[in-house]
Amino acid sequence: MILDGHNDLVLHLWRGTEPRHVLLGEAAASGFAGGFFALYVPSVISFEEPDAPYRLPLPPEIPYAEASPIAEELAAVLEGLDGVTIARSVDDFVPGRVTAIMHIEGAEPIAPDLANLEAWYERGLRSLGLVWSRPNAFAEGVPFAFPSSPDTGPGLTDAGRALVRACNRLGILVDLSHLNEAGFWDVARLSRAPLVATHSNAHALSPSSRNLTDAQLDAVAATNGVVGVNFSVGFLREDGGGSPETPLAEIVRHVDYLVARMGADHVALGSDFDGATIPDELGSIGGLPRLVTAIRAAGHDDATVDKLTHGNWLRVLADTWQPLA
Ligand code: ZN
């Protein structure tokens, strides 16, 4: 059974564009049992994988009033997915079917006074990224930059701190991917839950602003949290390049590094399927068994593979999806 930390299938279906990676007809044969399905209110930017070095400026803020109705539409798309169950508890994940964690990527659809957060929880929201790569009322994301430190701007606002506390109280996972380093450390100080970056890689191997420094990786491990390895070639490669001819082995390189640095209990998969350029050698969810074979061939035993593919996600979700004082 494979659970995954991030996909953008919903955005494609909402826009009416063809998904290329999350092909649900391939799910059963590949062992894909779902994971985090992003509700992402898009910024109006043209976004092609640039050649490193690069620095795309932060897009402007999207006001709550603009983001909220779009997020409602995105949620309706997710709820309408044929054969997909919306996760409300860890027991909902079973082999042979696809279960979706409703994840808001960028908290713009949450009112700055948090008035609608509980309604979102009731609707099924179980994971929230404070930011995408732009500023909002709660925090500021990293720009897409290579090479770059993730230390690119200010930390959480008062509203951002209130949001983290409210998520702990309700049992909503707080996702650190896309957050800048100052915000990361603010959450690390504040949150009572395990720290989680759903789709980020090792900065030591690929010095992108979107990846995590060794100190950040250590902090995630220290809270019994998890990092989902991102398959986006620009966050995998040492040179930050965007070629889809990047080999599958680049994903394994990050898995190896993170397991050595953090321990096998703190590493998972966070594909970014349908949100990024991924290695052609992987192709789609149908290629996941090839990735698992490559991870085994790199010397990871069955117990480790079970943790990487689903065990760590299930543990962290169980630890997080309960009210935390
Ligand atoms: Zn993302």
Short mmCIF file of C-alpha atoms and ligand atoms in Angstrom, two decimals:
data_model
loop_
_atom_site.label_atom_id
_atom_site.label_comp_id
_atom_site.label_asym_id
_atom_site.label_seq_id
_atom_site.Cartn_x
_atom_site.Cartn_y
_atom_site.Cartn_z
CA MET A 1 0.00 0.00 0.00
CA ILE A 2 1.38 3.39 -1.01
CA LEU A 3 0.27 6.67 0.60
CA ASP A 4 1.52 9.93 -0.82
CA GLY A 5 2.05 13.39 0.66
CA HIS A 6 0.91 15.63 -2.19
CA ASN A 7 -0.91 15.73 -5.51
CA ASP A 8 -2.63 18.41 -7.58
CA LEU A 9 -5.23 16.28 -9.33
CA VAL A 10 -8.08 18.50 -8.11
CA LEU A 11 -6.58 21.62 -9.71
CA HIS A 12 -6.46 19.88 -13.11
CA LEU A 13 -10.04 18.70 -12.87
CA TRP A 14 -11.23 22.15 -11.73
CA ARG A 15 -9.42 23.80 -14.66
CA GLY A 16 -10.53 21.15 -17.13
CA THR A 17 -6.97 20.14 -18.00
CA GLU A 18 -5.92 16.54 -18.39
CA PRO A 19 -4.10 15.01 -15.38
CA ARG A 20 -0.87 13.31 -16.37
CA HIS A 21 0.20 11.59 -13.15
CA VAL A 22 -2.74 10.72 -10.88
CA LEU A 23 -4.45 8.31 -13.25
CA LEU A 24 -6.92 6.66 -10.91
CA GLY A 25 -7.36 3.72 -13.27
CA GLU A 26 -3.74 2.77 -12.48
CA ALA A 27 -4.25 2.97 -8.71
CA ALA A 28 -5.21 -0.62 -7.96
CA ALA A 29 -2.38 -2.20 -9.95
CA SER A 30 0.26 0.16 -8.56
CA GLY A 31 -0.78 -0.03 -4.90
CA PHE A 32 -1.63 3.68 -4.76
CA ALA A 33 -4.09 4.07 -1.88
CA GLY A 34 -4.29 7.85 -1.87
CA GLY A 35 -2.89 10.43 0.51
CA PHE A 36 -2.95 14.22 0.49
CA PHE A 37 -5.09 15.81 -2.25
CA ALA A 38 -4.41 19.54 -2.44
CA LEU A 39 -7.02 22.26 -2.70
CA TYR A 40 -4.81 24.99 -4.15
CA VAL A 41 -6.09 28.43 -5.15
CA PRO A 42 -3.80 29.23 -8.06
CA SER A 43 -1.77 32.37 -8.52
CA VAL A 44 -1.85 33.89 -11.98
CA ILE A 45 1.75 33.29 -13.00
CA SER A 46 3.31 31.58 -15.96
CA PHE A 47 5.37 28.77 -14.54
CA GLU A 48 7.72 26.76 -16.64
CA GLU A 49 10.55 24.81 -15.05
CA PRO A 50 13.37 27.30 -15.39
CA ASP A 51 17.03 26.48 -15.76
CA ALA A 52 19.08 27.04 -12.62
CA PRO A 53 20.13 29.49 -11.35
CA TYR A 54 16.69 31.10 -11.15
CA ARG A 55 14.56 33.19 -8.85
CA LEU A 56 10.84 33.61 -9.48
CA PRO A 57 9.48 36.51 -7.42
CA LEU A 58 6.63 35.91 -4.99
CA PRO A 59 3.20 36.38 -6.55
CA PRO A 60 0.88 38.87 -4.84
CA GLU A 61 -1.42 37.99 -1.96
CA ILE A 62 -4.84 36.54 -2.79
CA PRO A 63 -7.45 38.08 -0.46
CA TYR A 64 -9.72 35.78 1.55
CA ALA A 65 -12.84 37.03 -0.24
CA GLU A 66 -11.34 35.99 -3.57
CA ALA A 67 -9.83 32.68 -2.41
CA SER A 68 -12.77 31.38 -0.40
CA PRO A 69 -15.28 30.71 -3.21
CA ILE A 70 -12.57 29.09 -5.36
CA ALA A 71 -11.66 26.75 -2.52
CA GLU A 72 -15.34 25.80 -2.17
CA GLU A 73 -15.35 24.81 -5.84
CA LEU A 74 -12.11 22.84 -5.45
CA ALA A 75 -13.55 20.99 -2.44
CA ALA A 76 -16.64 20.11 -4.45
CA VAL A 77 -14.42 18.64 -7.17
CA LEU A 78 -12.64 16.48 -4.59
CA GLU A 79 -15.95 15.38 -3.05
CA GLY A 80 -17.22 14.42 -6.48
CA LEU A 81 -14.30 12.14 -7.38
CA ASP A 82 -15.71 8.78 -8.33
CA GLY A 83 -14.61 5.96 -6.04
CA VAL A 84 -12.50 8.19 -3.78
CA THR A 85 -13.20 8.27 -0.03
CA ILE A 86 -12.49 11.45 1.95
CA ALA A 87 -10.41 10.53 5.00
CA ARG A 88 -11.85 11.32 8.40
CA SER A 89 -9.79 8.85 10.42
CA VAL A 90 -6.67 6.76 9.94
CA ASP A 91 -8.83 3.63 9.67
CA ASP A 92 -10.15 4.94 6.35
CA PHE A 93 -6.89 3.96 4.59
CA VAL A 94 -7.21 0.43 3.28
CA PRO A 95 -5.47 -1.37 0.42
CA GLY A 96 -7.42 -1.57 -2.81
CA ARG A 97 -9.16 1.77 -2.70
CA VAL A 98 -8.14 5.44 -2.92
CA THR A 99 -8.61 7.59 0.17
CA ALA A 100 -8.04 11.35 -0.03
CA ILE A 101 -6.88 13.65 2.74
CA MET A 102 -8.50 17.03 2.13
CA HIS A 103 -5.53 19.42 2.26
CA ILE A 104 -5.66 23.18 1.75
CA GLU A 105 -2.33 24.32 0.24
CA GLY A 106 -2.08 27.98 1.24
CA ALA A 107 -4.48 29.16 3.96
CA GLU A 108 -6.04 32.05 1.99
CA PRO A 109 -9.48 30.33 2.05
CA ILE A 110 -9.41 30.47 5.88
CA ALA A 111 -10.80 33.75 7.25
CA PRO A 112 -8.05 35.74 9.01
CA ASP A 113 -10.15 35.58 12.21
CA LEU A 114 -10.48 31.78 11.68
CA ALA A 115 -14.28 32.06 11.68
CA ASN A 116 -14.70 29.32 9.05
CA LEU A 117 -11.96 26.89 10.16
CA GLU A 118 -14.31 24.61 12.09
CA ALA A 119 -16.73 24.48 9.17
CA TRP A 120 -13.85 23.34 6.97
CA TYR A 121 -12.96 20.68 9.54
CA GLU A 122 -16.55 19.47 9.52
CA ARG A 123 -16.42 19.31 5.73
CA GLY A 124 -13.40 17.00 6.00
CA LEU A 125 -10.33 19.24 6.13
CA ARG A 126 -7.54 17.34 7.89
CA SER A 127 -4.39 19.11 6.64
CA LEU A 128 -3.49 22.73 6.03
CA GLY A 129 -0.39 24.30 4.53
CA LEU A 130 -0.06 27.76 6.05
CA VAL A 131 1.23 29.10 2.75
CA TRP A 132 1.92 28.33 -0.85
CA SER A 133 4.89 30.26 -2.25
CA ARG A 134 3.40 33.71 -1.62
CA PRO A 135 2.54 35.90 1.37
CA ASN A 136 -0.84 35.73 3.10
CA ALA A 137 -2.50 36.85 6.34
CA PHE A 138 -0.78 34.06 8.28
CA ALA A 139 2.80 33.69 7.03
CA GLU A 140 5.01 33.99 3.97
CA GLY A 141 6.12 31.27 1.57
CA VAL A 142 9.49 30.84 -0.09
CA PRO A 143 9.99 32.07 -3.64
CA PHE A 144 11.06 29.42 -6.14
CA ALA A 145 14.79 30.11 -6.18
CA PHE A 146 17.92 28.11 -6.94
CA PRO A 147 20.37 28.17 -5.38
CA SER A 148 18.82 29.76 -2.31
CA SER A 149 18.49 29.38 1.42
CA PRO A 150 14.88 28.92 2.61
CA ASP A 151 15.48 31.90 4.91
CA THR A 152 13.76 34.41 2.65
CA GLY A 153 11.39 36.53 4.74
CA PRO A 154 9.45 37.15 7.92
CA GLY A 155 7.86 34.51 10.17
CA LEU A 156 4.27 33.95 11.27
CA THR A 157 1.85 36.80 11.90
CA ASP A 158 -0.33 36.88 15.03
CA ALA A 159 -3.10 35.35 12.91
CA GLY A 160 -0.66 32.64 11.80
CA ARG A 161 0.15 31.74 15.39
CA ALA A 162 -3.57 31.60 16.23
CA LEU A 163 -4.12 29.34 13.22
CA VAL A 164 -1.44 26.86 14.34
CA ARG A 165 -2.96 26.71 17.82
CA ALA A 166 -6.44 26.20 16.38
CA CYS A 167 -5.21 23.39 14.11
CA ASN A 168 -3.64 21.65 17.12
CA ARG A 169 -6.90 22.04 19.00
CA LEU A 170 -9.03 20.58 16.21
CA GLY A 171 -6.58 17.91 15.06
CA ILE A 172 -5.67 19.39 11.67
CA LEU A 173 -2.16 18.64 10.38
CA VAL A 174 -0.04 21.78 9.80
CA ASP A 175 2.11 21.39 6.68
CA LEU A 176 5.48 23.19 6.52
CA SER A 177 6.21 22.74 2.81
CA HIS A 178 6.45 26.10 0.99
CA LEU A 179 6.93 27.97 4.30
CA ASN A 180 10.04 30.12 4.73
CA GLU A 181 12.59 29.26 7.40
CA ALA A 182 11.52 31.92 9.93
CA GLY A 183 7.96 30.60 9.73
CA PHE A 184 9.20 27.03 10.07
CA TRP A 185 10.93 27.80 13.35
CA ASP A 186 7.89 29.73 14.61
CA VAL A 187 5.74 26.63 14.04
CA ALA A 188 8.42 24.40 15.59
CA ARG A 189 8.30 26.49 18.77
CA LEU A 190 4.52 26.67 18.89
CA SER A 191 2.99 23.43 17.61
CA ARG A 192 2.23 20.50 19.89
CA ALA A 193 1.97 18.11 16.95
CA PRO A 194 4.75 16.28 15.06
CA LEU A 195 6.32 18.58 12.44
CA VAL A 196 5.47 17.63 8.85
CA ALA A 197 6.68 18.76 5.45
CA THR A 198 4.43 16.91 3.01
CA HIS A 199 6.49 17.52 -0.17
CA SER A 200 10.04 18.79 0.33
CA ASN A 201 13.57 17.45 -0.14
CA ALA A 202 17.07 17.70 1.30
CA HIS A 203 18.68 21.12 0.82
CA ALA A 204 22.10 19.51 1.27
CA LEU A 205 21.55 17.59 -2.01
CA SER A 206 19.59 20.20 -3.97
CA PRO A 207 19.95 23.76 -2.65
CA SER A 208 16.47 24.99 -3.59
CA SER A 209 14.55 27.44 -1.41
CA ARG A 210 11.79 24.75 -1.34
CA ASN A 211 14.01 22.18 0.38
CA LEU A 212 14.85 21.70 4.06
CA THR A 213 18.22 22.33 5.68
CA ASP A 214 19.81 19.68 7.87
CA ALA A 215 18.79 21.66 10.98
CA GLN A 216 15.16 21.65 9.78
CA LEU A 217 15.30 17.89 9.04
CA ASP A 218 16.68 17.26 12.52
CA ALA A 219 13.87 19.31 14.05
CA VAL A 220 11.22 17.29 12.16
CA ALA A 221 12.78 14.01 13.33
CA ALA A 222 12.99 15.24 16.93
CA THR A 223 9.20 15.69 17.06
CA ASN A 224 8.56 12.22 15.55
CA GLY A 225 7.39 13.97 12.39
CA VAL A 226 7.90 13.16 8.72
CA VAL A 227 9.17 14.59 5.42
CA GLY A 228 7.56 13.45 2.16
CA VAL A 229 10.11 13.19 -0.65
CA ASN A 230 9.09 15.38 -3.59
CA PHE A 231 9.52 13.97 -7.12
CA SER A 232 9.80 17.41 -8.77
CA VAL A 233 13.06 17.28 -10.72
CA GLY A 234 13.95 20.87 -9.82
CA PHE A 235 13.94 19.97 -6.12
CA LEU A 236 15.81 16.69 -6.65
CA ARG A 237 18.78 17.66 -8.80
CA GLU A 238 22.06 18.99 -7.56
CA ASP A 239 21.99 21.55 -10.40
CA GLY A 240 18.32 22.54 -9.93
CA GLY A 241 17.58 21.79 -13.60
CA GLY A 242 14.13 20.92 -14.88
CA SER A 243 14.69 18.05 -17.30
CA PRO A 244 12.12 15.23 -17.27
CA GLU A 245 15.00 12.96 -18.31
CA THR A 246 16.22 13.18 -14.71
CA PRO A 247 16.56 9.55 -13.56
CA LEU A 248 14.38 7.89 -10.94
CA ALA A 249 17.60 7.33 -8.99
CA GLU A 250 17.52 11.01 -8.01
CA ILE A 251 14.45 10.28 -5.86
CA VAL A 252 16.27 7.36 -4.23
CA ARG A 253 19.26 9.65 -3.56
CA HIS A 254 17.04 11.90 -1.41
CA VAL A 255 15.40 8.90 0.29
CA ASP A 256 18.85 7.55 1.19
CA TYR A 257 20.02 10.89 2.53
CA LEU A 258 16.90 11.56 4.58
CA VAL A 259 16.86 8.05 6.05
CA ALA A 260 20.55 8.39 7.02
CA ARG A 261 20.01 11.85 8.49
CA MET A 262 16.59 11.48 10.15
CA GLY A 263 16.04 7.75 10.59
CA ALA A 264 13.63 5.53 8.67
CA ASP A 265 10.71 6.54 10.88
CA HIS A 266 10.71 10.09 9.52
CA VAL A 267 10.73 9.71 5.74
CA ALA A 268 7.80 9.15 3.39
CA LEU A 269 6.72 9.93 -0.17
CA GLY A 270 5.33 13.34 -1.23
CA SER A 271 5.20 13.08 -5.00
CA ASP A 272 3.84 16.45 -6.19
CA PHE A 273 2.08 14.41 -8.89
CA ASP A 274 0.29 16.69 -11.35
CA GLY A 275 1.94 19.71 -9.75
CA ALA A 276 5.46 19.43 -11.11
CA THR A 277 7.77 18.00 -13.74
CA ILE A 278 8.70 14.51 -12.53
CA PRO A 279 11.15 11.96 -14.01
CA ASP A 280 9.78 10.37 -17.20
CA GLU A 281 11.22 7.12 -15.87
CA LEU A 282 8.52 7.25 -13.16
CA GLY A 283 5.81 8.66 -15.42
CA SER A 284 2.68 8.45 -13.26
CA ILE A 285 1.27 6.61 -10.25
CA GLY A 286 1.62 3.51 -12.45
CA GLY A 287 5.40 3.86 -12.03
CA LEU A 288 5.35 3.72 -8.23
CA PRO A 289 6.21 -0.01 -8.11
CA ARG A 290 9.39 0.83 -10.08
CA LEU A 291 10.32 3.38 -7.43
CA VAL A 292 9.69 0.88 -4.63
CA THR A 293 11.90 -1.64 -6.44
CA ALA A 294 14.65 0.98 -6.75
CA ILE A 295 14.41 1.84 -3.04
CA ARG A 296 14.73 -1.86 -2.15
CA ALA A 297 17.66 -2.24 -4.53
CA ALA A 298 19.40 0.60 -2.69
CA GLY A 299 19.50 -1.64 0.39
CA HIS A 300 16.38 -0.68 2.34
CA ASP A 301 14.79 -3.73 3.99
CA ASP A 302 11.09 -4.66 3.97
CA ALA A 303 10.39 -2.99 7.33
CA THR A 304 11.88 0.28 6.09
CA VAL A 305 10.01 0.12 2.80
CA ASP A 306 6.74 -0.37 4.68
CA LYS A 307 7.48 2.74 6.75
CA LEU A 308 8.41 4.83 3.71
CA THR A 309 5.43 3.80 1.63
CA HIS A 310 2.68 4.11 4.25
CA GLY A 311 3.64 3.33 7.85
CA ASN A 312 5.10 6.72 8.70
CA TRP A 313 2.19 8.63 7.22
CA LEU A 314 -0.28 6.50 9.18
CA ARG A 315 1.61 7.04 12.46
CA VAL A 316 1.87 10.80 12.03
CA LEU A 317 -1.78 11.11 11.02
CA ALA A 318 -2.84 9.11 14.09
CA ASP A 319 -0.69 11.33 16.31
CA THR A 320 -2.05 14.50 14.70
CA TRP A 321 -5.74 13.85 14.05
CA GLN A 322 -6.70 14.20 17.67
CA PRO A 323 -7.23 17.34 19.70
CA LEU A 324 -3.88 18.42 21.17
CA ALA A 325 -3.81 20.62 24.25
ZN ZN B 1 3.30 22.50 -3.44
#
